[in-house]
Coordinates of C-alpha atoms and ligand atoms in Angstrom, one line a residue:
M1 CA -19.1 31.5 36.1
E2 CA -16.4 32.0 33.5
S3 CA -17.2 34.6 30.9
I4 CA -17.3 33.5 27.2
Y5 CA -15.4 36.7 26.4
N6 CA -12.4 35.3 28.3
L7 CA -11.6 32.8 25.6
D8 CA -9.4 33.3 22.6
L9 CA -10.3 31.4 19.5
E10 CA -7.8 28.6 20.1
S11 CA -9.1 28.0 23.6
L12 CA -12.7 28.0 22.4
K13 CA -11.8 25.4 19.7
E14 CA -10.1 23.2 22.4
Y15 CA -13.2 23.5 24.5
F16 CA -15.4 22.2 21.8
I17 CA -13.0 19.4 21.0
N18 CA -12.7 18.4 24.6
N19 CA -16.5 18.3 24.8
N20 CA -16.9 16.0 21.8
D21 CA -18.3 18.8 19.6
K22 CA -16.9 20.2 16.4
K23 CA -14.0 22.6 16.2
F24 CA -15.7 24.9 13.8
R25 CA -18.4 25.7 16.4
A26 CA -15.8 28.0 17.9
E27 CA -15.8 30.1 14.7
Q28 CA -19.6 30.1 14.7
V29 CA -19.8 31.3 18.3
Y30 CA -17.2 34.0 17.6
E31 CA -19.2 35.2 14.6
W32 CA -22.3 35.6 16.9
L33 CA -20.3 37.2 19.7
Y34 CA -18.1 39.6 17.8
K35 CA -19.7 40.3 14.5
K36 CA -23.4 39.9 15.1
R37 CA -23.1 40.9 18.8
V38 CA -25.9 38.8 20.2
S39 CA -26.5 38.8 23.9
S40 CA -27.6 35.2 24.5
F41 CA -26.5 31.8 23.5
E42 CA -30.1 31.1 22.4
A43 CA -29.7 33.7 19.7
M44 CA -27.0 31.6 18.0
T45 CA -29.5 30.0 15.8
N46 CA -27.1 27.8 13.8
L47 CA -26.1 25.9 16.9
K48 CA -27.7 22.6 18.1
K49 CA -29.9 22.8 21.2
E50 CA -27.4 20.6 23.0
T51 CA -24.5 22.9 22.2
I52 CA -26.6 25.9 23.4
S53 CA -27.4 24.3 26.7
M54 CA -23.8 23.2 27.2
L55 CA -22.6 26.8 26.6
N56 CA -25.2 28.0 29.1
E57 CA -24.0 25.6 31.7
D58 CA -20.3 26.5 31.3
F59 CA -20.2 30.2 30.4
S60 CA -21.7 33.5 31.2
I61 CA -22.4 35.9 28.3
K62 CA -23.2 38.9 30.5
K63 CA -22.0 42.4 29.7
L64 CA -20.7 44.9 32.2
E65 CA -23.1 47.3 33.9
L66 CA -22.8 50.8 32.4
V67 CA -23.3 53.2 35.3
L68 CA -22.4 56.6 33.9
V69 CA -21.3 58.3 30.7
E70 CA -19.9 61.8 30.7
R71 CA -20.0 63.3 27.2
D72 CA -17.9 66.2 25.8
V73 CA -17.2 67.3 22.2
D74 CA -14.6 64.8 21.3
V75 CA -14.3 62.6 24.4
N76 CA -16.7 60.4 26.4
K77 CA -15.9 58.9 29.8
Y78 CA -17.5 55.6 30.8
L79 CA -17.9 54.2 34.3
F80 CA -18.7 50.5 34.5
K81 CA -19.7 48.4 37.5
L82 CA -18.3 44.8 37.6
S83 CA -20.2 41.8 38.8
D84 CA -18.5 42.0 42.2
G85 CA -19.6 45.7 42.6
E86 CA -16.2 47.2 41.8
H87 CA -16.0 50.2 39.3
I88 CA -13.7 50.7 36.4
E89 CA -13.5 53.4 33.8
A90 CA -12.7 53.7 30.1
V91 CA -12.3 56.9 28.0
L92 CA -13.2 57.3 24.3
M93 CA -11.4 59.9 22.2
R94 CA -12.4 60.9 18.7
H95 CA -9.5 61.8 16.5
D96 CA -9.5 62.7 12.8
Y97 CA -7.9 59.3 12.2
G98 CA -10.6 57.3 14.1
N99 CA -11.9 56.5 17.6
S100 CA -9.5 55.5 20.2
I101 CA -10.2 54.0 23.7
C102 CA -8.2 54.1 26.8
I103 CA -9.0 51.0 28.9
S104 CA -8.3 49.9 32.5
S105 CA -6.5 46.7 33.3
Q106 CA -6.9 46.4 37.1
V107 CA -9.1 47.5 39.9
G108 CA -6.7 49.8 41.8
C109 CA -3.0 49.6 41.2
N110 CA 0.0 48.7 43.3
M111 CA 2.7 50.8 41.6
G112 CA 2.2 53.8 43.8
C113 CA 3.4 56.5 41.4
K114 CA 3.3 59.7 43.4
F115 CA 1.5 61.9 40.8
C116 CA -1.2 59.4 39.9
E117 CA -4.8 59.4 41.2
S118 CA -5.4 55.7 40.4
G119 CA -2.5 54.7 42.5
R120 CA -4.1 56.1 45.6
R121 CA -6.1 52.9 45.8
K122 CA -4.1 49.7 46.1
K123 CA -4.8 46.9 43.7
V124 CA -8.0 45.0 44.6
R125 CA -7.8 42.5 41.7
N126 CA -6.8 42.0 38.1
L127 CA -9.4 42.5 35.4
E128 CA -10.3 39.4 33.6
T129 CA -9.7 39.4 29.8
S130 CA -13.5 39.6 29.3
E131 CA -13.8 42.7 31.4
M132 CA -11.3 44.4 29.1
V133 CA -12.8 43.2 25.9
L134 CA -16.3 44.3 27.0
Q135 CA -15.1 47.8 27.7
I136 CA -14.4 48.1 24.0
M137 CA -17.5 46.3 22.8
Q138 CA -19.8 48.3 25.0
V139 CA -18.3 51.7 24.1
E140 CA -18.7 50.7 20.4
E141 CA -22.3 49.8 21.1
D142 CA -22.8 53.2 22.8
I143 CA -21.3 55.3 19.9
K144 CA -22.7 53.0 17.2
S145 CA -19.4 53.0 15.5
R146 CA -16.1 51.1 15.5
I147 CA -13.1 51.7 17.6
S148 CA -9.9 51.7 15.6
H149 CA -7.3 52.3 18.3
V150 CA -6.8 50.9 21.8
V151 CA -4.4 52.1 24.5
I152 CA -4.0 50.3 27.8
M153 CA -3.4 53.4 29.9
G154 CA -6.3 53.5 32.2
I155 CA -6.3 52.3 35.8
G156 CA -3.8 49.5 36.6
E157 CA -0.4 48.2 35.5
P158 CA -1.0 45.9 32.5
F159 CA 2.3 44.0 33.0
D160 CA 1.1 43.1 36.5
N161 CA -1.8 41.3 34.8
Y162 CA 0.2 39.8 32.0
D163 CA -1.6 36.6 31.1
N164 CA -5.0 38.3 30.8
I165 CA -3.5 41.1 28.8
I166 CA -2.0 38.6 26.3
R167 CA -5.3 36.9 25.8
F168 CA -7.0 40.3 25.5
L169 CA -4.5 41.3 22.8
K170 CA -5.1 38.1 20.8
I171 CA -8.9 38.6 21.0
I172 CA -9.1 42.2 20.0
N173 CA -6.6 41.7 17.2
D174 CA -8.3 38.6 15.8
P175 CA -10.0 39.3 12.4
K176 CA -12.7 36.9 13.6
A177 CA -13.3 39.0 16.7
L178 CA -12.7 42.8 17.1
E179 CA -10.2 43.1 14.3
I180 CA -8.1 45.9 15.7
G181 CA -4.8 46.2 13.9
S182 CA -1.8 45.4 16.1
R183 CA -0.1 48.7 15.2
H184 CA -3.2 50.5 16.5
I185 CA -2.8 48.9 20.0
T186 CA -0.5 50.3 22.7
V187 CA 0.4 48.7 26.0
S188 CA 1.7 51.2 28.6
T189 CA 3.9 50.1 31.5
C190 CA 5.8 51.7 34.3
G191 CA 8.7 49.4 33.4
I192 CA 8.5 45.9 34.7
I193 CA 11.6 44.4 33.2
P194 CA 10.9 40.7 33.3
K195 CA 7.6 41.2 31.5
I196 CA 9.2 43.5 28.9
E197 CA 11.5 40.5 28.2
E198 CA 8.6 38.1 28.0
F199 CA 6.7 40.5 25.7
M200 CA 9.5 40.4 23.2
N201 CA 8.4 36.9 22.3
F202 CA 4.8 37.8 21.8
P203 CA 4.1 37.6 18.0
L204 CA 2.0 40.7 17.4
Q205 CA 3.4 44.0 16.3
V206 CA 1.7 46.0 19.1
N207 CA 3.2 49.3 20.4
L208 CA 4.9 49.6 23.8
A209 CA 4.8 52.8 25.8
I210 CA 7.1 53.3 28.9
S211 CA 6.1 55.7 31.6
L212 CA 9.5 57.3 32.2
H213 CA 8.8 60.7 33.8
A214 CA 12.3 61.3 35.0
P215 CA 15.8 61.1 33.5
N216 CA 17.7 59.8 36.5
D217 CA 17.3 57.2 39.2
E218 CA 17.2 59.6 42.1
L219 CA 14.2 61.5 40.8
R220 CA 12.5 58.6 39.2
S221 CA 12.6 56.5 42.4
R222 CA 11.0 59.5 44.2
L223 CA 8.2 59.7 41.7
M224 CA 7.8 56.0 40.9
P225 CA 8.8 53.5 43.6
I226 CA 9.0 50.7 40.9
N227 CA 12.2 52.3 39.8
K228 CA 13.9 50.9 43.0
A229 CA 13.2 47.4 41.7
Y230 CA 13.9 48.1 38.0
P231 CA 16.4 51.0 37.8
L232 CA 16.9 53.1 34.7
K233 CA 20.1 51.6 33.4
E234 CA 18.6 48.1 33.3
L235 CA 15.4 49.4 31.9
I236 CA 17.1 51.2 29.0
K237 CA 19.2 48.2 28.4
V238 CA 16.3 45.8 28.0
L239 CA 14.4 48.4 25.9
K240 CA 17.3 48.6 23.5
K241 CA 17.2 44.8 23.2
Y242 CA 13.5 45.0 22.8
T243 CA 13.5 47.4 19.8
E244 CA 16.3 45.5 18.1
K245 CA 14.6 42.2 18.4
T246 CA 11.0 43.3 17.6
N247 CA 11.3 46.4 15.5
R248 CA 8.1 47.5 17.3
R249 CA 7.2 51.1 18.0
L250 CA 8.5 52.3 21.4
T251 CA 7.3 55.5 23.1
F252 CA 8.5 57.2 26.3
E253 CA 5.8 59.0 28.2
Y254 CA 7.0 62.0 30.2
I255 CA 4.6 63.9 32.4
L256 CA 5.8 67.5 33.0
L257 CA 5.5 68.4 36.6
D258 CA 6.2 72.1 37.5
G259 CA 9.7 72.5 39.0
V260 CA 10.1 68.8 39.5
N261 CA 11.2 67.1 36.2
D262 CA 10.7 70.0 33.7
T263 CA 14.0 71.8 34.0
E264 CA 16.4 72.3 31.2
A265 CA 18.9 70.1 33.0
C266 CA 16.3 67.3 33.0
A267 CA 15.7 67.8 29.3
L268 CA 19.4 67.5 28.5
E269 CA 19.7 64.5 30.7
L270 CA 16.7 62.8 29.1
S271 CA 18.2 63.5 25.6
K272 CA 21.4 61.8 26.6
L273 CA 19.7 58.9 28.3
I274 CA 17.8 57.8 25.2
S275 CA 19.9 59.2 22.4
G276 CA 20.4 56.8 19.5
M277 CA 17.4 54.7 20.5
N278 CA 14.7 54.2 18.0
A279 CA 12.0 55.7 20.2
Y280 CA 9.6 58.6 20.5
V281 CA 9.0 60.9 23.5
N282 CA 5.4 62.0 24.3
L283 CA 5.4 65.0 26.6
I284 CA 2.2 65.0 28.7
P285 CA 0.9 68.2 30.3
Y286 CA 0.0 67.0 33.9
N287 CA -3.7 66.8 34.8
T288 CA -3.9 68.3 38.3
T289 CA -6.1 66.4 40.7
E290 CA -7.5 67.7 44.1
N291 CA -5.7 65.1 46.1
I292 CA -2.2 65.4 44.8
Q293 CA 0.2 68.2 45.3
F294 CA 2.0 68.4 41.9
N295 CA 1.3 71.2 39.4
R296 CA 1.3 71.3 35.7
S297 CA 4.4 72.9 34.1
K298 CA 3.9 76.3 32.6
T299 CA 3.4 76.4 28.8
I300 CA 6.7 78.2 28.2
Q301 CA 8.5 75.5 30.2
I302 CA 6.9 72.8 28.2
M303 CA 8.0 74.5 25.0
R304 CA 11.5 74.9 26.2
F305 CA 11.7 71.2 27.2
Y306 CA 10.4 70.3 23.8
D307 CA 12.9 72.4 22.0
I308 CA 15.9 71.0 23.9
L309 CA 14.8 67.4 22.9
K310 CA 14.3 68.5 19.3
K311 CA 17.7 70.1 19.2
N312 CA 19.2 66.9 20.4
K313 CA 17.5 64.9 17.6
I314 CA 14.9 63.2 19.8
N315 CA 11.6 62.4 18.2
V316 CA 9.2 64.3 20.4
T317 CA 5.5 65.3 20.5
I318 CA 3.3 67.1 23.0
R319 CA 0.2 65.1 23.9
R320 CA -3.1 66.7 22.7
E321 CA -5.3 67.1 25.7
F322 CA -8.7 65.5 26.2
G323 CA -11.3 65.5 28.9
G324 CA -10.1 68.2 31.3
N325 CA -13.7 69.2 31.8
I326 CA -15.1 65.8 32.5
S327 CA -12.6 64.4 34.9
A328 CA -11.1 62.1 32.3
A329 CA -7.7 62.2 33.9
C330 CA -6.7 58.8 35.2
G331 CA -8.8 57.5 38.0
Q332 CA -10.8 60.7 38.6
L333 CA -14.2 59.5 37.6
R334 CA -14.0 56.5 39.8
S335 CA -12.7 58.6 42.7
K336 CA -15.7 60.9 42.3
E337 CA -18.1 58.0 42.5
E338 CA -16.5 56.4 45.5
C339 CA -15.2 59.2 47.7
Ligands
SAH401 N1 0.5 51.6 34.7 C1 0.7 51.9 33.3 C2 -0.5 52.3 32.6 C3 -1.5 53.3 33.4 S1 -0.9 54.9 33.6 C4 1.8 52.9 33.2 O1 2.4 53.3 34.2 O2 2.2 53.2 32.1 C5 -1.0 55.6 32.0 C6 -0.2 56.9 31.9 O3 -0.9 58.0 32.5 C7 1.1 56.9 32.6 O4 2.1 57.4 31.8 C8 0.9 57.7 33.8 O5 2.1 58.1 34.3 C9 0.0 58.8 33.3 N2 -0.7 59.6 34.3 C10 -1.0 59.2 35.6 N3 -1.6 60.3 36.2 C11 -1.6 61.3 35.4 C12 -2.1 62.7 35.4 N4 -2.7 63.1 36.5 N5 -1.9 63.5 34.4 C13 -1.3 63.0 33.2 N6 -0.9 61.7 33.1 C14 -1.0 60.9 34.1

């Protein structure tokens, strides 16, 4: 049965209109779901009996099953079981500016990036909008506090699940639902060009992050097979168009892999590639995983790489690290559970 958490407010209004009920019911239901956080339709006491039984017939209001939480000082990792028995994970990070969550968008992933643990398992299916919304709601319930920032950087490629992501963004941003500011939401993609183009027309000012990880096609195609379909030149071209048109924040993520993409030549090439773009680079110290052969760059090399970008007037930061102790690196908790 379809989950009630799949519906953005407009769709829920349409549903009531199509069922000869009042449009304002949608707002009432939203208030119960997202503000009062009830867990049954019966608890929605300002609805008529007939409306409640109609909702019960048409929708499920079930939550995800929370299987495991690993807790550390400023990071929690959550493992959820879905109704078909699949597992997904979400990571909560406490910052001085608020709580942020990293959510998954698919079960498995087809992008096949060579350094990534999640990609070792092919895509099984897309997550439904509700399964993404509930990751946030249930973590908020666990920490008894609001989440202010959302990144879609967990398992999966969000632009390979585009329609559900769009609905998800509408719901979490809606002041009548989770009310998370658009500038506090980041969608991360490996660079699926047609979807970046489509995303330009989406009305919310959400942030976009591009997993770049290499400054030239030869190396990028080796690390990220998707680069063969959407090579760098075209990617950069569409991104320039994207920032011009939307004025939204654009970030390049760049994992530093020892001896692979962390040389001074790579830093120079990267500076050239993105020079003049209104974008940020986020350097990511690689989280090593048992099953994959890459190593993390040495700290001195990370600093050198950083300095070269700075010298070339690129906005650059080094990502603060979370969760090394609790297998919070992409896909690791799920792997532990299932292998
Ligand atoms: N498919 C999307 C979102 C999921 S990956 C994308 O490609 O952006 C989120 C980020 O984590 C990506 O930048 C990815 O390259 C990075 N990542 C994957 N494995 C990692 C690891 N072991 N250590 C550090 N970052 C990793």
